[in-house]
């Protein structure tokens, strides 16, 4: 479950005007961004960057960060 996850992730700023930063405790994570109906908006496999900038349209998104052992989901609001 997310509460017991060893994977730490931070998504900011939240709410955001479109550009977001993703920081994780792992060297490499898979990043998948979903809209509110579960469609994949963007997928970034095996990302090793500490800061990733994404240009998203106004709305609510869920960002799934997955390592080999864990996964967490963060909700972000874009307020363009």
mmCIF file with all atom_site columns, N, CA and C in Angstrom:
data_model
loop_
_atom_site.group_PDB
_atom_site.id
_atom_site.type_symbol
_atom_site.label_atom_id
_atom_site.label_alt_id
_atom_site.label_comp_id
_atom_site.label_asym_id
_atom_site.label_entity_id
_atom_site.label_seq_id
_atom_site.pdbx_PDB_ins_code
_atom_site.Cartn_x
_atom_site.Cartn_y
_atom_site.Cartn_z
_atom_site.occupancy
_atom_site.B_iso_or_equiv
_atom_site.pdbx_formal_charge
_atom_site.auth_seq_id
_atom_site.auth_comp_id
_atom_site.auth_asym_id
_atom_site.auth_atom_id
_atom_site.pdbx_PDB_model_num
ATOM 1   N N  . UNK A 1 1  ? 0.835   -1.193 0.000   1.00 0.00 ? 1  UNK A N  1
ATOM 2   C CA . UNK A 1 1  ? 0.000   0.000  0.000   1.00 0.00 ? 1  UNK A CA 1
ATOM 3   C C  . UNK A 1 1  ? 0.877   1.252  0.000   1.00 0.00 ? 1  UNK A C  1
ATOM 4   N N  . UNK A 1 2  ? 0.302   2.348  -0.342  1.00 0.00 ? 2  UNK A N  1
ATOM 5   C CA . UNK A 1 2  ? 1.037   3.606  -0.434  1.00 0.00 ? 2  UNK A CA 1
ATOM 6   C C  . UNK A 1 2  ? 1.620   4.026  0.914   1.00 0.00 ? 2  UNK A C  1
ATOM 7   N N  . UNK A 1 3  ? 0.891   3.796  1.994   1.00 0.00 ? 3  UNK A N  1
ATOM 8   C CA . UNK A 1 3  ? 1.361   4.235  3.312   1.00 0.00 ? 3  UNK A CA 1
ATOM 9   C C  . UNK A 1 3  ? 2.672   3.554  3.711   1.00 0.00 ? 3  UNK A C  1
ATOM 10  N N  . UNK A 1 4  ? 2.838   2.289  3.326   1.00 0.00 ? 4  UNK A N  1
ATOM 11  C CA . UNK A 1 4  ? 4.026   1.543  3.713   1.00 0.00 ? 4  UNK A CA 1
ATOM 12  C C  . UNK A 1 4  ? 5.111   1.553  2.637   1.00 0.00 ? 4  UNK A C  1
ATOM 13  N N  . UNK A 1 5  ? 4.917   2.332  1.606   1.00 0.00 ? 5  UNK A N  1
ATOM 14  C CA . UNK A 1 5  ? 5.849   2.369  0.497   1.00 0.00 ? 5  UNK A CA 1
ATOM 15  C C  . UNK A 1 5  ? 7.210   2.916  0.927   1.00 0.00 ? 5  UNK A C  1
ATOM 16  N N  . UNK A 1 6  ? 8.247   2.288  0.424   1.00 0.00 ? 6  UNK A N  1
ATOM 17  C CA . UNK A 1 6  ? 9.594   2.802  0.656   1.00 0.00 ? 6  UNK A CA 1
ATOM 18  C C  . UNK A 1 6  ? 9.967   3.842  -0.405  1.00 0.00 ? 6  UNK A C  1
ATOM 19  N N  . UNK A 1 7  ? 9.203   3.886  -1.479  1.00 0.00 ? 7  UNK A N  1
ATOM 20  C CA . UNK A 1 7  ? 9.438   4.870  -2.529  1.00 0.00 ? 7  UNK A CA 1
ATOM 21  C C  . UNK A 1 7  ? 8.891   6.218  -2.068  1.00 0.00 ? 7  UNK A C  1
ATOM 22  N N  . UNK A 1 8  ? 9.740   7.219  -2.051  1.00 0.00 ? 8  UNK A N  1
ATOM 23  C CA . UNK A 1 8  ? 9.319   8.565  -1.673  1.00 0.00 ? 8  UNK A CA 1
ATOM 24  C C  . UNK A 1 8  ? 9.259   9.422  -2.928  1.00 0.00 ? 8  UNK A C  1
ATOM 25  N N  . UNK A 1 9  ? 8.204   10.187 -3.039  1.00 0.00 ? 9  UNK A N  1
ATOM 26  C CA . UNK A 1 9  ? 8.080   11.047 -4.202  1.00 0.00 ? 9  UNK A CA 1
ATOM 27  C C  . UNK A 1 9  ? 7.434   12.358 -3.841  1.00 0.00 ? 9  UNK A C  1
ATOM 28  N N  . UNK A 1 10 ? 7.867   13.389 -4.544  1.00 0.00 ? 10 UNK A N  1
ATOM 29  C CA . UNK A 1 10 ? 7.328   14.726 -4.312  1.00 0.00 ? 10 UNK A CA 1
ATOM 30  C C  . UNK A 1 10 ? 6.988   15.307 -5.678  1.00 0.00 ? 10 UNK A C  1
ATOM 31  N N  . UNK A 1 11 ? 5.792   15.848 -5.786  1.00 0.00 ? 11 UNK A N  1
ATOM 32  C CA . UNK A 1 11 ? 5.348   16.490 -7.017  1.00 0.00 ? 11 UNK A CA 1
ATOM 33  C C  . UNK A 1 11 ? 4.959   17.913 -6.649  1.00 0.00 ? 11 UNK A C  1
ATOM 34  N N  . UNK A 1 12 ? 5.578   18.879 -7.289  1.00 0.00 ? 12 UNK A N  1
ATOM 35  C CA . UNK A 1 12 ? 5.313   20.269 -6.915  1.00 0.00 ? 12 UNK A CA 1
ATOM 36  C C  . UNK A 1 12 ? 5.558   21.193 -8.098  1.00 0.00 ? 12 UNK A C  1
ATOM 37  N N  . UNK A 1 13 ? 5.072   22.412 -8.132  1.00 0.00 ? 13 UNK A N  1
ATOM 38  C CA . UNK A 1 13 ? 4.078   22.938 -7.191  1.00 0.00 ? 13 UNK A CA 1
ATOM 39  C C  . UNK A 1 13 ? 2.721   22.290 -7.437  1.00 0.00 ? 13 UNK A C  1
ATOM 40  N N  . UNK A 1 14 ? 1.886   22.283 -6.432  1.00 0.00 ? 14 UNK A N  1
ATOM 41  C CA . UNK A 1 14 ? 0.557   21.701 -6.549  1.00 0.00 ? 14 UNK A CA 1
ATOM 42  C C  . UNK A 1 14 ? -0.409  22.521 -5.694  1.00 0.00 ? 14 UNK A C  1
ATOM 43  N N  . UNK A 1 15 ? -1.356  23.239 -6.309  1.00 0.00 ? 15 UNK A N  1
ATOM 44  C CA . UNK A 1 15 ? -1.647  23.266 -7.741  1.00 0.00 ? 15 UNK A CA 1
ATOM 45  C C  . UNK A 1 15 ? -0.555  23.969 -8.554  1.00 0.00 ? 15 UNK A C  1
ATOM 46  N N  . UNK A 1 16 ? -0.581  23.707 -9.855  1.00 0.00 ? 16 UNK A N  1
ATOM 47  C CA . UNK A 1 16 ? 0.448   24.204 -10.755 1.00 0.00 ? 16 UNK A CA 1
ATOM 48  C C  . UNK A 1 16 ? -0.193  24.874 -11.964 1.00 0.00 ? 16 UNK A C  1
ATOM 49  N N  . UNK A 1 17 ? 0.563   25.730 -12.618 1.00 0.00 ? 17 UNK A N  1
ATOM 50  C CA . UNK A 1 17 ? 0.061   26.356 -13.847 1.00 0.00 ? 17 UNK A CA 1
ATOM 51  C C  . UNK A 1 17 ? 0.427   25.538 -15.080 1.00 0.00 ? 17 UNK A C  1
ATOM 52  N N  . UNK A 1 18 ? 1.034   24.389 -14.904 1.00 0.00 ? 18 UNK A N  1
ATOM 53  C CA . UNK A 1 18 ? 1.308   23.523 -16.062 1.00 0.00 ? 18 UNK A CA 1
ATOM 54  C C  . UNK A 1 18 ? 2.658   22.843 -16.028 1.00 0.00 ? 18 UNK A C  1
ATOM 55  N N  . UNK A 1 19 ? 3.644   23.489 -15.428 1.00 0.00 ? 19 UNK A N  1
ATOM 56  C CA . UNK A 1 19 ? 4.960   22.866 -15.329 1.00 0.00 ? 19 UNK A CA 1
ATOM 57  C C  . UNK A 1 19 ? 5.115   22.309 -13.921 1.00 0.00 ? 19 UNK A C  1
ATOM 58  N N  . UNK A 1 20 ? 5.459   21.030 -13.832 1.00 0.00 ? 20 UNK A N  1
ATOM 59  C CA . UNK A 1 20 ? 5.613   20.405 -12.514 1.00 0.00 ? 20 UNK A CA 1
ATOM 60  C C  . UNK A 1 20 ? 6.983   19.762 -12.395 1.00 0.00 ? 20 UNK A C  1
ATOM 61  N N  . UNK A 1 21 ? 7.411   19.615 -11.178 1.00 0.00 ? 21 UNK A N  1
ATOM 62  C CA . UNK A 1 21 ? 8.666   18.946 -10.878 1.00 0.00 ? 21 UNK A CA 1
ATOM 63  C C  . UNK A 1 21 ? 8.362   17.665 -10.129 1.00 0.00 ? 21 UNK A C  1
ATOM 64  N N  . UNK A 1 22 ? 9.082   16.618 -10.465 1.00 0.00 ? 22 UNK A N  1
ATOM 65  C CA . UNK A 1 22 ? 8.921   15.331 -9.794  1.00 0.00 ? 22 UNK A CA 1
ATOM 66  C C  . UNK A 1 22 ? 10.269  14.947 -9.204  1.00 0.00 ? 22 UNK A C  1
ATOM 67  N N  . UNK A 1 23 ? 10.284  14.715 -7.900  1.00 0.00 ? 23 UNK A N  1
ATOM 68  C CA . UNK A 1 23 ? 11.500  14.246 -7.238  1.00 0.00 ? 23 UNK A CA 1
ATOM 69  C C  . UNK A 1 23 ? 11.196  12.913 -6.586  1.00 0.00 ? 23 UNK A C  1
ATOM 70  N N  . UNK A 1 24 ? 12.112  11.965 -6.697  1.00 0.00 ? 24 UNK A N  1
ATOM 71  C CA . UNK A 1 24 ? 11.899  10.661 -6.061  1.00 0.00 ? 24 UNK A CA 1
ATOM 72  C C  . UNK A 1 24 ? 13.150  10.230 -5.312  1.00 0.00 ? 24 UNK A C  1
ATOM 73  N N  . UNK A 1 25 ? 12.943  9.265  -4.419  1.00 0.00 ? 25 UNK A N  1
ATOM 74  C CA . UNK A 1 25 ? 14.035  8.734  -3.618  1.00 0.00 ? 25 UNK A CA 1
ATOM 75  C C  . UNK A 1 25 ? 14.817  7.648  -4.359  1.00 0.00 ? 25 UNK A C  1
ATOM 76  N N  . UNK A 1 26 ? 14.288  7.196  -5.486  1.00 0.00 ? 26 UNK A N  1
ATOM 77  C CA . UNK A 1 26 ? 14.946  6.131  -6.245  1.00 0.00 ? 26 UNK A CA 1
ATOM 78  C C  . UNK A 1 26 ? 15.783  6.715  -7.375  1.00 0.00 ? 26 UNK A C  1
ATOM 79  N N  . UNK A 1 27 ? 16.781  5.950  -7.807  1.00 0.00 ? 27 UNK A N  1
ATOM 80  C CA . UNK A 1 27 ? 17.605  6.408  -8.936  1.00 0.00 ? 27 UNK A CA 1
ATOM 81  C C  . UNK A 1 27 ? 16.826  6.377  -10.243 1.00 0.00 ? 27 UNK A C  1
ATOM 82  N N  . UNK A 1 28 ? 15.912  5.410  -10.350 1.00 0.00 ? 28 UNK A N  1
ATOM 83  C CA . UNK A 1 28 ? 15.184  5.239  -11.603 1.00 0.00 ? 28 UNK A CA 1
ATOM 84  C C  . UNK A 1 28 ? 13.739  4.856  -11.321 1.00 0.00 ? 28 UNK A C  1
ATOM 85  N N  . UNK A 1 29 ? 12.799  5.588  -11.893 1.00 0.00 ? 29 UNK A N  1
ATOM 86  C CA . UNK A 1 29 ? 11.369  5.266  -11.730 1.00 0.00 ? 29 UNK A CA 1
ATOM 87  C C  . UNK A 1 29 ? 10.648  5.359  -13.070 1.00 0.00 ? 29 UNK A C  1
ATOM 88  N N  . UNK A 1 30 ? 9.576   4.601  -13.179 1.00 0.00 ? 30 UNK A N  1
ATOM 89  C CA . UNK A 1 30 ? 8.657   4.751  -14.303 1.00 0.00 ? 30 UNK A CA 1
ATOM 90  C C  . UNK A 1 30 ? 7.601   5.759  -13.877 1.00 0.00 ? 30 UNK A C  1
ATOM 91  N N  . UNK A 1 31 ? 7.303   6.698  -14.754 1.00 0.00 ? 31 UNK A N  1
ATOM 92  C CA . UNK A 1 31 ? 6.321   7.739  -14.456 1.00 0.00 ? 31 UNK A CA 1
ATOM 93  C C  . UNK A 1 31 ? 5.189   7.613  -15.469 1.00 0.00 ? 31 UNK A C  1
ATOM 94  N N  . UNK A 1 32 ? 3.969   7.495  -14.949 1.00 0.00 ? 32 UNK A N  1
ATOM 95  C CA . UNK A 1 32 ? 2.794   7.472  -15.833 1.00 0.00 ? 32 UNK A CA 1
ATOM 96  C C  . UNK A 1 32 ? 1.811   8.514  -15.329 1.00 0.00 ? 32 UNK A C  1
ATOM 97  N N  . UNK A 1 33 ? 1.341   9.342  -16.242 1.00 0.00 ? 33 UNK A N  1
ATOM 98  C CA . UNK A 1 33 ? 0.392   10.392 -15.893 1.00 0.00 ? 33 UNK A CA 1
ATOM 99  C C  . UNK A 1 33 ? -0.962  10.034 -16.496 1.00 0.00 ? 33 UNK A C  1
ATOM 100 N N  . UNK A 1 34 ? -1.979  10.006 -15.626 1.00 0.00 ? 34 UNK A N  1
ATOM 101 C CA . UNK A 1 34 ? -3.342  9.668  -16.032 1.00 0.00 ? 34 UNK A CA 1
ATOM 102 C C  . UNK A 1 34 ? -4.247  10.877 -15.859 1.00 0.00 ? 34 UNK A C  1
ATOM 103 N N  . UNK A 1 35 ? -5.311  10.925 -16.684 1.00 0.00 ? 35 UNK A N  1
ATOM 104 C CA . UNK A 1 35 ? -6.355  11.914 -16.420 1.00 0.00 ? 35 UNK A CA 1
ATOM 105 C C  . UNK A 1 35 ? -7.380  11.293 -15.476 1.00 0.00 ? 35 UNK A C  1
ATOM 106 N N  . UNK A 1 36 ? -8.458  12.005 -15.191 1.00 0.00 ? 36 UNK A N  1
ATOM 107 C CA . UNK A 1 36 ? -9.421  11.540 -14.184 1.00 0.00 ? 36 UNK A CA 1
ATOM 108 C C  . UNK A 1 36 ? -10.227 10.326 -14.632 1.00 0.00 ? 36 UNK A C  1
ATOM 109 N N  . UNK A 1 37 ? -10.233 10.024 -15.927 1.00 0.00 ? 37 UNK A N  1
ATOM 110 C CA . UNK A 1 37 ? -10.955 8.818  -16.375 1.00 0.00 ? 37 UNK A CA 1
ATOM 111 C C  . UNK A 1 37 ? -9.995  7.665  -16.678 1.00 0.00 ? 37 UNK A C  1
ATOM 112 N N  . UNK A 1 38 ? -8.757  7.806  -16.245 1.00 0.00 ? 38 UNK A N  1
ATOM 113 C CA . UNK A 1 38 ? -7.811  6.701  -16.331 1.00 0.00 ? 38 UNK A CA 1
ATOM 114 C C  . UNK A 1 38 ? -7.044  6.575  -17.627 1.00 0.00 ? 38 UNK A C  1
ATOM 115 N N  . UNK A 1 39 ? -7.199  7.538  -18.525 1.00 0.00 ? 39 UNK A N  1
ATOM 116 C CA . UNK A 1 39 ? -6.432  7.496  -19.770 1.00 0.00 ? 39 UNK A CA 1
ATOM 117 C C  . UNK A 1 39 ? -4.995  7.921  -19.495 1.00 0.00 ? 39 UNK A C  1
ATOM 118 N N  . UNK A 1 40 ? -4.061  7.238  -20.150 1.00 0.00 ? 40 UNK A N  1
ATOM 119 C CA . UNK A 1 40 ? -2.653  7.604  -19.999 1.00 0.00 ? 40 UNK A CA 1
ATOM 120 C C  . UNK A 1 40 ? -2.379  8.835  -20.857 1.00 0.00 ? 40 UNK A C  1
ATOM 121 N N  . UNK A 1 41 ? -1.947  9.907  -20.193 1.00 0.00 ? 41 UNK A N  1
ATOM 122 C CA . UNK A 1 41 ? -1.629  11.155 -20.884 1.00 0.00 ? 41 UNK A CA 1
ATOM 123 C C  . UNK A 1 41 ? -0.174  11.150 -21.345 1.00 0.00 ? 41 UNK A C  1
ATOM 124 N N  . UNK A 1 42 ? 0.689   10.635 -20.477 1.00 0.00 ? 42 UNK A N  1
ATOM 125 C CA . UNK A 1 42 ? 2.114   10.600 -20.813 1.00 0.00 ? 42 UNK A CA 1
ATOM 126 C C  . UNK A 1 42 ? 2.773   9.503  -20.001 1.00 0.00 ? 42 UNK A C  1
ATOM 127 N N  . UNK A 1 43 ? 3.722   8.835  -20.631 1.00 0.00 ? 43 UNK A N  1
ATOM 128 C CA . UNK A 1 43 ? 4.458   7.768  -19.956 1.00 0.00 ? 43 UNK A CA 1
ATOM 129 C C  . UNK A 1 43 ? 5.951   8.037  -20.141 1.00 0.00 ? 43 UNK A C  1
ATOM 130 N N  . UNK A 1 44 ? 6.683   8.000  -19.038 1.00 0.00 ? 44 UNK A N  1
ATOM 131 C CA . UNK A 1 44 ? 8.135   8.222  -19.084 1.00 0.00 ? 44 UNK A CA 1
ATOM 132 C C  . UNK A 1 44 ? 8.793   7.021  -18.411 1.00 0.00 ? 44 UNK A C  1
ATOM 133 N N  . UNK A 1 45 ? 9.149   6.007  -19.206 1.00 0.00 ? 45 UNK A N  1
ATOM 134 C CA . UNK A 1 45 ? 9.755   4.822  -18.597 1.00 0.00 ? 45 UNK A CA 1
ATOM 135 C C  . UNK A 1 45 ? 11.189  5.070  -18.159 1.00 0.00 ? 45 UNK A C  1
ATOM 136 N N  . UNK A 1 46 ? 11.580  4.421  -17.085 1.00 0.00 ? 46 UNK A N  1
ATOM 137 C CA . UNK A 1 46 ? 12.970  4.400  -16.614 1.00 0.00 ? 46 UNK A CA 1
ATOM 138 C C  . UNK A 1 46 ? 13.582  5.798  -16.521 1.00 0.00 ? 46 UNK A C  1
ATOM 139 N N  . UNK A 1 47 ? 12.859  6.702  -15.920 1.00 0.00 ? 47 UNK A N  1
ATOM 140 C CA . UNK A 1 47 ? 13.363  8.063  -15.770 1.00 0.00 ? 47 UNK A CA 1
ATOM 141 C C  . UNK A 1 47 ? 14.372  8.112  -14.627 1.00 0.00 ? 47 UNK A C  1
ATOM 142 N N  . UNK A 1 48 ? 15.511  8.753  -14.880 1.00 0.00 ? 48 UNK A N  1
ATOM 143 C CA . UNK A 1 48 ? 16.504  8.901  -13.811 1.00 0.00 ? 48 UNK A CA 1
ATOM 144 C C  . UNK A 1 48 ? 16.728  10.372 -13.480 1.00 0.00 ? 48 UNK A C  1
ATOM 145 N N  . UNK A 1 49 ? 15.837  11.222 -13.962 1.00 0.00 ? 49 UNK A N  1
ATOM 146 C CA . UNK A 1 49 ? 15.950  12.645 -13.652 1.00 0.00 ? 49 UNK A CA 1
ATOM 147 C C  . UNK A 1 49 ? 15.276  12.929 -12.322 1.00 0.00 ? 49 UNK A C  1
ATOM 148 N N  . UNK A 1 50 ? 15.814  13.865 -11.597 1.00 0.00 ? 50 UNK A N  1
ATOM 149 C CA . UNK A 1 50 ? 15.212  14.248 -10.320 1.00 0.00 ? 50 UNK A CA 1
ATOM 150 C C  . UNK A 1 50 ? 14.115  15.289 -10.534 1.00 0.00 ? 50 UNK A C  1
ATOM 151 N N  . UNK A 1 51 ? 14.235  16.069 -11.574 1.00 0.00 ? 51 UNK A N  1
ATOM 152 C CA . UNK A 1 51 ? 13.222  17.083 -11.861 1.00 0.00 ? 51 UNK A CA 1
ATOM 153 C C  . UNK A 1 51 ? 12.756  16.913 -13.297 1.00 0.00 ? 51 UNK A C  1
ATOM 154 N N  . UNK A 1 52 ? 11.460  16.770 -13.464 1.00 0.00 ? 52 UNK A N  1
ATOM 155 C CA . UNK A 1 52 ? 10.878  16.585 -14.785 1.00 0.00 ? 52 UNK A CA 1
ATOM 156 C C  . UNK A 1 52 ? 9.821   17.654 -14.978 1.00 0.00 ? 52 UNK A C  1
ATOM 157 N N  . UNK A 1 53 ? 9.887   18.304 -16.102 1.00 0.00 ? 53 UNK A N  1
ATOM 158 C CA . UNK A 1 53 ? 8.893   19.329 -16.368 1.00 0.00 ? 53 UNK A CA 1
ATOM 159 C C  . UNK A 1 53 ? 7.907   18.811 -17.401 1.00 0.00 ? 53 UNK A C  1
ATOM 160 N N  . UNK A 1 54 ? 6.631   18.918 -17.068 1.00 0.00 ? 54 UNK A N  1
ATOM 161 C CA . UNK A 1 54 ? 5.566   18.459 -17.944 1.00 0.00 ? 54 UNK A CA 1
ATOM 162 C C  . UNK A 1 54 ? 4.636   19.617 -18.215 1.00 0.00 ? 54 UNK A C  1
ATOM 163 N N  . UNK A 1 55 ? 4.261   19.773 -19.461 1.00 0.00 ? 55 UNK A N  1
ATOM 164 C CA . UNK A 1 55 ? 3.333   20.836 -19.815 1.00 0.00 ? 55 UNK A CA 1
ATOM 165 C C  . UNK A 1 55 ? 1.950   20.206 -19.958 1.00 0.00 ? 55 UNK A C  1
ATOM 166 N N  . UNK A 1 56 ? 1.098   20.421 -18.973 1.00 0.00 ? 56 UNK A N  1
ATOM 167 C CA . UNK A 1 56 ? -0.220  19.794 -18.956 1.00 0.00 ? 56 UNK A CA 1
ATOM 168 C C  . UNK A 1 56 ? -1.317  20.842 -19.065 1.00 0.00 ? 56 UNK A C  1
ATOM 169 N N  . UNK A 1 57 ? -2.432  20.445 -19.695 1.00 0.00 ? 57 UNK A N  1
ATOM 170 C CA . UNK A 1 57 ? -3.592  21.337 -19.778 1.00 0.00 ? 57 UNK A CA 1
ATOM 171 C C  . UNK A 1 57 ? -4.311  21.387 -18.435 1.00 0.00 ? 57 UNK A C  1
ATOM 172 N N  . UNK A 1 58 ? -5.159  22.387 -18.274 1.00 0.00 ? 58 UNK A N  1
ATOM 173 C CA . UNK A 1 58 ? -5.928  22.573 -17.033 1.00 0.00 ? 58 UNK A CA 1
ATOM 174 C C  . UNK A 1 58 ? -6.725  21.314 -16.699 1.00 0.00 ? 58 UNK A C  1
ATOM 175 N N  . UNK A 1 59 ? -6.687  20.925 -15.419 1.00 0.00 ? 59 UNK A N  1
ATOM 176 C CA . UNK A 1 59 ? -7.442  19.745 -14.986 1.00 0.00 ? 59 UNK A CA 1
ATOM 177 C C  . UNK A 1 59 ? -6.778  19.047 -13.819 1.00 0.00 ? 59 UNK A C  1
ATOM 178 N N  . UNK A 1 60 ? -7.319  17.872 -13.491 1.00 0.00 ? 60 UNK A N  1
ATOM 179 C CA . UNK A 1 60 ? -6.788  17.064 -12.401 1.00 0.00 ? 60 UNK A CA 1
ATOM 180 C C  . UNK A 1 60 ? -6.106  15.841 -13.018 1.00 0.00 ? 60 UNK A C  1
ATOM 181 N N  . UNK A 1 61 ? -4.939  15.504 -12.508 1.00 0.00 ? 61 UNK A N  1
ATOM 182 C CA . UNK A 1 61 ? -4.169  14.372 -13.015 1.00 0.00 ? 61 UNK A CA 1
ATOM 183 C C  . UNK A 1 61 ? -3.674  13.525 -11.859 1.00 0.00 ? 61 UNK A C  1
ATOM 184 N N  . UNK A 1 62 ? -3.386  12.263 -12.184 1.00 0.00 ? 62 UNK A N  1
ATOM 185 C CA . UNK A 1 62 ? -2.777  11.358 -11.221 1.00 0.00 ? 62 UNK A CA 1
ATOM 186 C C  . UNK A 1 62 ? -1.442  10.920 -11.784 1.00 0.00 ? 62 UNK A C  1
ATOM 187 N N  . UNK A 1 63 ? -0.420  11.036 -10.980 1.00 0.00 ? 63 UNK A N  1
ATOM 188 C CA . UNK A 1 63 ? 0.927   10.694 -11.411 1.00 0.00 ? 63 UNK A CA 1
ATOM 189 C C  . UNK A 1 63 ? 1.364   9.454  -10.646 1.00 0.00 ? 63 UNK A C  1
ATOM 190 N N  . UNK A 1 64 ? 1.593   8.380  -11.390 1.00 0.00 ? 64 UNK A N  1
ATOM 191 C CA . UNK A 1 64 ? 2.039   7.133  -10.764 1.00 0.00 ? 64 UNK A CA 1
ATOM 192 C C  . UNK A 1 64 ? 3.550   7.018  -10.917 1.00 0.00 ? 64 UNK A C  1
ATOM 193 N N  . UNK A 1 65 ? 4.224   6.887  -9.787  1.00 0.00 ? 65 UNK A N  1
ATOM 194 C CA . UNK A 1 65 ? 5.668   6.690  -9.765  1.00 0.00 ? 65 UNK A CA 1
ATOM 195 C C  . UNK A 1 65 ? 5.919   5.251  -9.345  1.00 0.00 ? 65 UNK A C  1
ATOM 196 N N  . UNK A 1 66 ? 6.648   4.501  -10.163 1.00 0.00 ? 66 UNK A N  1
ATOM 197 C CA . UNK A 1 66 ? 6.890   3.092  -9.871  1.00 0.00 ? 66 UNK A CA 1
ATOM 198 C C  . UNK A 1 66 ? 8.378   2.789  -9.888  1.00 0.00 ? 66 UNK A C  1
ATOM 199 N N  . UNK A 1 67 ? 8.837   2.134  -8.821  1.00 0.00 ? 67 UNK A N  1
ATOM 200 C CA . UNK A 1 67 ? 10.199  1.598  -8.796  1.00 0.00 ? 67 UNK A CA 1
ATOM 201 C C  . UNK A 1 67 ? 10.082  0.083  -8.916  1.00 0.00 ? 67 UNK A C  1
ATOM 202 N N  . UNK A 1 68 ? 11.204  -0.615 -8.831  1.00 0.00 ? 68 UNK A N  1
ATOM 203 C CA . UNK A 1 68 ? 11.149  -2.079 -8.904  1.00 0.00 ? 68 UNK A CA 1
ATOM 204 C C  . UNK A 1 68 ? 10.340  -2.670 -7.756  1.00 0.00 ? 68 UNK A C  1
ATOM 205 N N  . UNK A 1 69 ? 10.376  -2.014 -6.593  1.00 0.00 ? 69 UNK A N  1
ATOM 206 C CA . UNK A 1 69 ? 9.742   -2.572 -5.398  1.00 0.00 ? 69 UNK A CA 1
ATOM 207 C C  . UNK A 1 69 ? 8.398   -1.942 -5.055  1.00 0.00 ? 69 UNK A C  1
ATOM 208 N N  . UNK A 1 70 ? 8.202   -0.677 -5.379  1.00 0.00 ? 70 UNK A N  1
ATOM 209 C CA . UNK A 1 70 ? 7.052   0.063  -4.865  1.00 0.00 ? 70 UNK A CA 1
ATOM 210 C C  . UNK A 1 70 ? 6.423   0.946  -5.924  1.00 0.00 ? 70 UNK A C  1
ATOM 211 N N  . UNK A 1 71 ? 5.233   1.421  -5.598  1.00 0.00 ? 71 UNK A N  1
ATOM 212 C CA . UNK A 1 71 ? 4.624   2.468  -6.425  1.00 0.00 ? 71 UNK A CA 1
ATOM 213 C C  . UNK A 1 71 ? 3.787   3.377  -5.545  1.00 0.00 ? 71 UNK A C  1
ATOM 214 N N  . UNK A 1 72 ? 3.731   4.636  -5.966  1.00 0.00 ? 72 UNK A N  1
ATOM 215 C CA . UNK A 1 72 ? 2.895   5.607  -5.276  1.00 0.00 ? 72 UNK A CA 1
ATOM 216 C C  . UNK A 1 72 ? 2.149   6.412  -6.324  1.00 0.00 ? 72 UNK A C  1
ATOM 217 N N  . UNK A 1 73 ? 1.019   6.954  -5.921  1.00 0.00 ? 73 UNK A N  1
ATOM 218 C CA . UNK A 1 73 ? 0.223   7.788  -6.829  1.00 0.00 ? 73 UNK A CA 1
ATOM 219 C C  . UNK A 1 73 ? 0.014   9.143  -6.180  1.00 0.00 ? 73 UNK A C  1
ATOM 220 N N  . UNK A 1 74 ? 0.301   10.182 -6.934  1.00 0.00 ? 74 UNK A N  1
ATOM 221 C CA . UNK A 1 74 ? 0.123   11.559 -6.463  1.00 0.00 ? 74 UNK A CA 1
ATOM 222 C C  . UNK A 1 74 ? -0.931  12.233 -7.343  1.00 0.00 ? 74 UNK A C  1
ATOM 223 N N  . UNK A 1 75 ? -1.783  13.024 -6.698  1.00 0.00 ? 75 UNK A N  1
ATOM 224 C CA . UNK A 1 75 ? -2.797  13.791 -7.427  1.00 0.00 ? 75 UNK A CA 1
ATOM 225 C C  . UNK A 1 75 ? -2.260  15.200 -7.625  1.00 0.00 ? 75 UNK A C  1
ATOM 226 N N  . UNK A 1 76 ? -2.432  15.737 -8.824  1.00 0.00 ? 76 UNK A N  1
ATOM 227 C CA . UNK A 1 76 ? -1.990  17.111 -9.078  1.00 0.00 ? 76 UNK A CA 1
ATOM 228 C C  . UNK A 1 76 ? -3.089  17.869 -9.801  1.00 0.00 ? 76 UNK A C  1
ATOM 229 N N  . UNK A 1 77 ? -3.190  19.148 -9.484  1.00 0.00 ? 77 UNK A N  1
ATOM 230 C CA . UNK A 1 77 ? -4.193  20.021 -10.107 1.00 0.00 ? 77 UNK A CA 1
ATOM 231 C C  . UNK A 1 77 ? -3.455  21.063 -10.957 1.00 0.00 ? 77 UNK A C  1
ATOM 232 N N  . UNK A 1 78 ? -3.884  21.162 -12.220 1.00 0.00 ? 78 UNK A N  1
ATOM 233 C CA . UNK A 1 78 ? -3.326  22.166 -13.131 1.00 0.00 ? 78 UNK A CA 1
ATOM 234 C C  . UNK A 1 78 ? -4.364  23.267 -13.296 1.00 0.00 ? 78 UNK A C  1
ATOM 235 N N  . UNK A 1 79 ? -3.953  24.504 -13.064 1.00 0.00 ? 79 UNK A N  1
ATOM 236 C CA . UNK A 1 79 ? -4.914  25.625 -13.005 1.00 0.00 ? 79 UNK A CA 1
ATOM 237 C C  . UNK A 1 79 ? -4.658  26.697 -14.064 1.00 0.00 ? 79 UNK A C  1
ATOM 238 N N  . UNK A 1 80 ? -4.253  26.315 -15.241 1.00 0.00 ? 80 UNK A N  1
ATOM 239 C CA . UNK A 1 80 ? -3.953  27.299 -16.288 1.00 0.00 ? 80 UNK A CA 1
ATOM 240 C C  . UNK A 1 80 ? -5.119  28.230 -16.528 1.00 0.00 ? 80 UNK A C  1
#
